[in-house]
C-alpha positions in Angstrom: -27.1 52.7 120.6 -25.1 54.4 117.8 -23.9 51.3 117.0 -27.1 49.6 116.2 -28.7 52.7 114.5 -24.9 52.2 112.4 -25.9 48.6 111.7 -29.7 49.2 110.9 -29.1 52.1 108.2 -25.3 49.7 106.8 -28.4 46.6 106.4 -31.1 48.9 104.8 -28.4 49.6 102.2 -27.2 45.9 101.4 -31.1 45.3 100.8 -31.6 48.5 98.7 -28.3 47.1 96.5 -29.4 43.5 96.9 -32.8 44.5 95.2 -31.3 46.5 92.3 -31.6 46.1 88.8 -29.2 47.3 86.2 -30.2 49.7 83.1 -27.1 48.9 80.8 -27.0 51.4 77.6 -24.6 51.2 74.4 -24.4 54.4 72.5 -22.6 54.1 68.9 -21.6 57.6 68.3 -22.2 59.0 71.4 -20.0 61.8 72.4 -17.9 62.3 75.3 -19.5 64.0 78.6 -22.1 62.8 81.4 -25.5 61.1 80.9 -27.8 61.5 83.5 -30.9 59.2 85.2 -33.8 60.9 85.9 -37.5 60.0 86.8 -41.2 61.7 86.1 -43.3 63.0 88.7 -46.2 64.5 86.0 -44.1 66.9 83.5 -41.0 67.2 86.3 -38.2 65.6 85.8 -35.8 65.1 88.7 -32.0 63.7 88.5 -31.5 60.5 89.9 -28.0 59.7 88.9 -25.1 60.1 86.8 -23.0 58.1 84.9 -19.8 58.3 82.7 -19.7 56.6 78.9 -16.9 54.8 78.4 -15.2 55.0 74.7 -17.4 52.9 73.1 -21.1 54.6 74.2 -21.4 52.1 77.3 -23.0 53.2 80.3 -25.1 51.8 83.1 -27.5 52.7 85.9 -28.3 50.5 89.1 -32.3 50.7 89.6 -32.2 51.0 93.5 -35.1 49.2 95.4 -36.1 52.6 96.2 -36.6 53.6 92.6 -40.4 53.5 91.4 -41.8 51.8 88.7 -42.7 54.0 86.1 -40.8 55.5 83.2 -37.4 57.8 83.4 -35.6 59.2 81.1 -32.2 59.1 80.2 -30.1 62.8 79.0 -27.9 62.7 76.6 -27.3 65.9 76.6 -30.2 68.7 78.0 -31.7 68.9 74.2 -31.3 65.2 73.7 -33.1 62.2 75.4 -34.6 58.7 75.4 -37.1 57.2 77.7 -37.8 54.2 79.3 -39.6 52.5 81.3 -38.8 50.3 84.5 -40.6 47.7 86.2 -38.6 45.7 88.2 -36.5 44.1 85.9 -32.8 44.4 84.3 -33.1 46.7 80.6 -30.1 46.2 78.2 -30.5 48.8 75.4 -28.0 49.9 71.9 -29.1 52.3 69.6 -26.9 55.2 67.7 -26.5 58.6 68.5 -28.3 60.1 65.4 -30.6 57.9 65.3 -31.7 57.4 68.7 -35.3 56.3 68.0 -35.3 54.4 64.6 -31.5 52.4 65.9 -33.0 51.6 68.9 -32.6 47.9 69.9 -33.7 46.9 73.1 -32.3 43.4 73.7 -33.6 43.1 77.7 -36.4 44.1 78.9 -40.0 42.9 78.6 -41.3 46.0 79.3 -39.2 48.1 76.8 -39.9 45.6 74.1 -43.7 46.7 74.4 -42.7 50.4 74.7 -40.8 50.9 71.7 -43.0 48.1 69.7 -46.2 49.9 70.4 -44.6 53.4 69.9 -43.8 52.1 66.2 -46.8 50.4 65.6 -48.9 53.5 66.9 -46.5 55.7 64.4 -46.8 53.2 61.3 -50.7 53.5 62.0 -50.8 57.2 62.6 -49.1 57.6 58.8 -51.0 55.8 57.2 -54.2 57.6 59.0 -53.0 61.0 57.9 -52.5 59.7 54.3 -56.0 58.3 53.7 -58.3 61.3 55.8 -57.8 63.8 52.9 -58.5 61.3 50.2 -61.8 59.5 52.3 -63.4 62.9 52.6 -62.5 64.4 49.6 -61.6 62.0 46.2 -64.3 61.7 43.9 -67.1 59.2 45.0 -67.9 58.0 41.8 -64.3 57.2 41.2 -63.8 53.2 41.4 -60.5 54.0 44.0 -62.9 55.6 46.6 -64.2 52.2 47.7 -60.4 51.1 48.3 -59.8 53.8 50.2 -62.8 53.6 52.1 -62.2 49.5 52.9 -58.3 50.5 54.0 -59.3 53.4 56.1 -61.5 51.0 58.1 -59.2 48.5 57.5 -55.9 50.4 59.4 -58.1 51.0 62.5 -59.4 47.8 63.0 -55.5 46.9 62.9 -54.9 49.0 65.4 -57.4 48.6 67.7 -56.6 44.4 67.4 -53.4 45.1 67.9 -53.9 46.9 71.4 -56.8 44.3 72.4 -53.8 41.7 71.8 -51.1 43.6 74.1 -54.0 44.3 77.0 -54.7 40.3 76.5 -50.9 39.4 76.6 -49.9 41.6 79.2 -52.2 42.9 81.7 -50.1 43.6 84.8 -47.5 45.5 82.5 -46.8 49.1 83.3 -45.9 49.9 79.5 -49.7 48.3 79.9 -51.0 51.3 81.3 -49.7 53.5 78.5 -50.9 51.6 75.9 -54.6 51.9 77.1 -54.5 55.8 77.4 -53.1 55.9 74.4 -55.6 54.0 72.5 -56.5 56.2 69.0 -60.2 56.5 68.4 -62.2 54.7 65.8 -63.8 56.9 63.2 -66.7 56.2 61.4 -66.6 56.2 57.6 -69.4 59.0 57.3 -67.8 61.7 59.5 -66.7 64.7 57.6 -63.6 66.8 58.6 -65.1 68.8 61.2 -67.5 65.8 62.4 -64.3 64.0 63.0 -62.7 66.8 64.8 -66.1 67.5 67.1 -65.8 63.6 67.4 -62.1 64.0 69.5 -63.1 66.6 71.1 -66.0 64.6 72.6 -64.7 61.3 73.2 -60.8 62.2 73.7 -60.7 61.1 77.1 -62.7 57.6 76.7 -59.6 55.9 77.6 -58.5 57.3 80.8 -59.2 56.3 84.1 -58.1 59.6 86.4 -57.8 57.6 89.5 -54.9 55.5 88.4 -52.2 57.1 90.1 -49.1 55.3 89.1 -49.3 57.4 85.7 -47.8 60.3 88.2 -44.5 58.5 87.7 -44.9 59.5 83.5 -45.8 61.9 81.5 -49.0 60.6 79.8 -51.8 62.9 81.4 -49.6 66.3 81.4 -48.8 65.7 77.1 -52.6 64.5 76.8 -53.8 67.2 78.5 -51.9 69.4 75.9 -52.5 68.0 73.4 -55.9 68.1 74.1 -55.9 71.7 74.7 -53.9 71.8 70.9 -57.5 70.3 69.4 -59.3 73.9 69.9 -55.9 75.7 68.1 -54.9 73.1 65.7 -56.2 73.1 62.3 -55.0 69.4 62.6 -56.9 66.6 63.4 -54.2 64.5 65.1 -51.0 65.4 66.5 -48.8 63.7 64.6 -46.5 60.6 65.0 -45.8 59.1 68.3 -42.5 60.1 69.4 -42.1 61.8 72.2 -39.7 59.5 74.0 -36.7 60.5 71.8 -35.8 63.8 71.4 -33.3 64.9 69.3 -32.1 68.7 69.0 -32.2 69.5 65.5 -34.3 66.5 64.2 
């Protein structure tokens, strides 16, 4: 009997390793000391793993078949961190150590490729938003320029919101799929004012979620809407800035 309970748990490990993928890493510039492989169960994080950098920044993680799909995050250090997001598939990533987020290459991975490319393309649009708010509610009307910036305003949303449709089209069973429809920016009409605009959020902040999807449980997407929400009644600010709460840098 012990035997066979010996030989049971010895095959449920061979198929847990036979079923893993590999999260390879290569760090230029990363300094010497233990990175760590943790998951997201709402705004918890919980240590999976650890792993030790060899001298030139390369570490790696097996993705056990117990391991859910979903994003993790990767320490660095307790103030500094990446994340990604796994789905079944091997991720090869390189970036450098002080730049962890505008460096970062990922060279495997489907589903990291439409992470990081949506984080950028949702931080290029959120830029340019921020630049031409200001100037659509407040730059002389009469002035020839007002109808430029009134035509790109419209303009950068519409870009957006293609871009998005085109993702959703591509790639519907994708997790980074979820993320990318929660994350969907509003569309603002030319004639709201400031405070229109910010009643506007308020109102319709939430159009994009669906509460009963339950795999978000394995990020972080409801607990930093959820504040950021909240930020929308404190915040003189319409919008909360770019993007980038994947990399996190202490000091930058």
């Amino acid at each position: 009997m012990k035997n066979s309970i010996l030989m049971i748990l010895a095959f449920g490990l061979m198929v847990s390793f036979a079923h893993a993928q590999n999260l390879s890493v290569q760090i230029k510039g990363l300094p010497p000391a233990d990175v760590y492989l943790a998951d997201f169960y709402g705004d918890k994080n919980a240590i999976l793993d650890t792993a030790v950098p060899d001298t030139g920044g390369v570490f790696s993680f097996a993705m056990k078949g117990s391991y859910h799909a979903g994003m993790y995050r990767i320490f660095l250090s307790k103030e500094v961190y990446f994340d990604i997001v796994y789905n079944r598939e091997n991720i090869r990533i390189k970036t450098d150590y002080n730049y962890l987020y505008d460096s970062l290459e990922v060279i495997e991975s489907t589903e990291n490729k439409l992470y990081y490319g949506f984080l950028r393309a949702m931080n290029q649009y959120r830029r340019k938003f921020d630049l031409l708010g200001p100037p659509n509610d407040y730059y002389p009307k009469s002035d020839s320029f007002y109808q430029l910036i009134r035509e790109q305003y419209v303009l950068i949303q519409e870009e957006i919101q293609a871009y998005i449709d085109g993702l959703i089209a591509e790639y519907p069973d994708a997790w980074t799929t979820k993320i990318v429809k929660r994350k969907r920016p509003l569309f603002y009409d030319l004639g709201l004012g400031e405070m229109e605009k910010r009643d506007y959020t308020v109102e319709h902040y939430f159009d994009h979620f669906d509460f009963t999807d339950v795999d978000l449980i394995r990020s972080n997407v409801y607990t930093t809407s959820a504040i950021e929400y909240m930020s929308l009644y404190s915040n003189p600010d319409l919008t909360s800035g770019p993007v980038t709460g994947s990399i996190h840098q202490s000091g930058g």
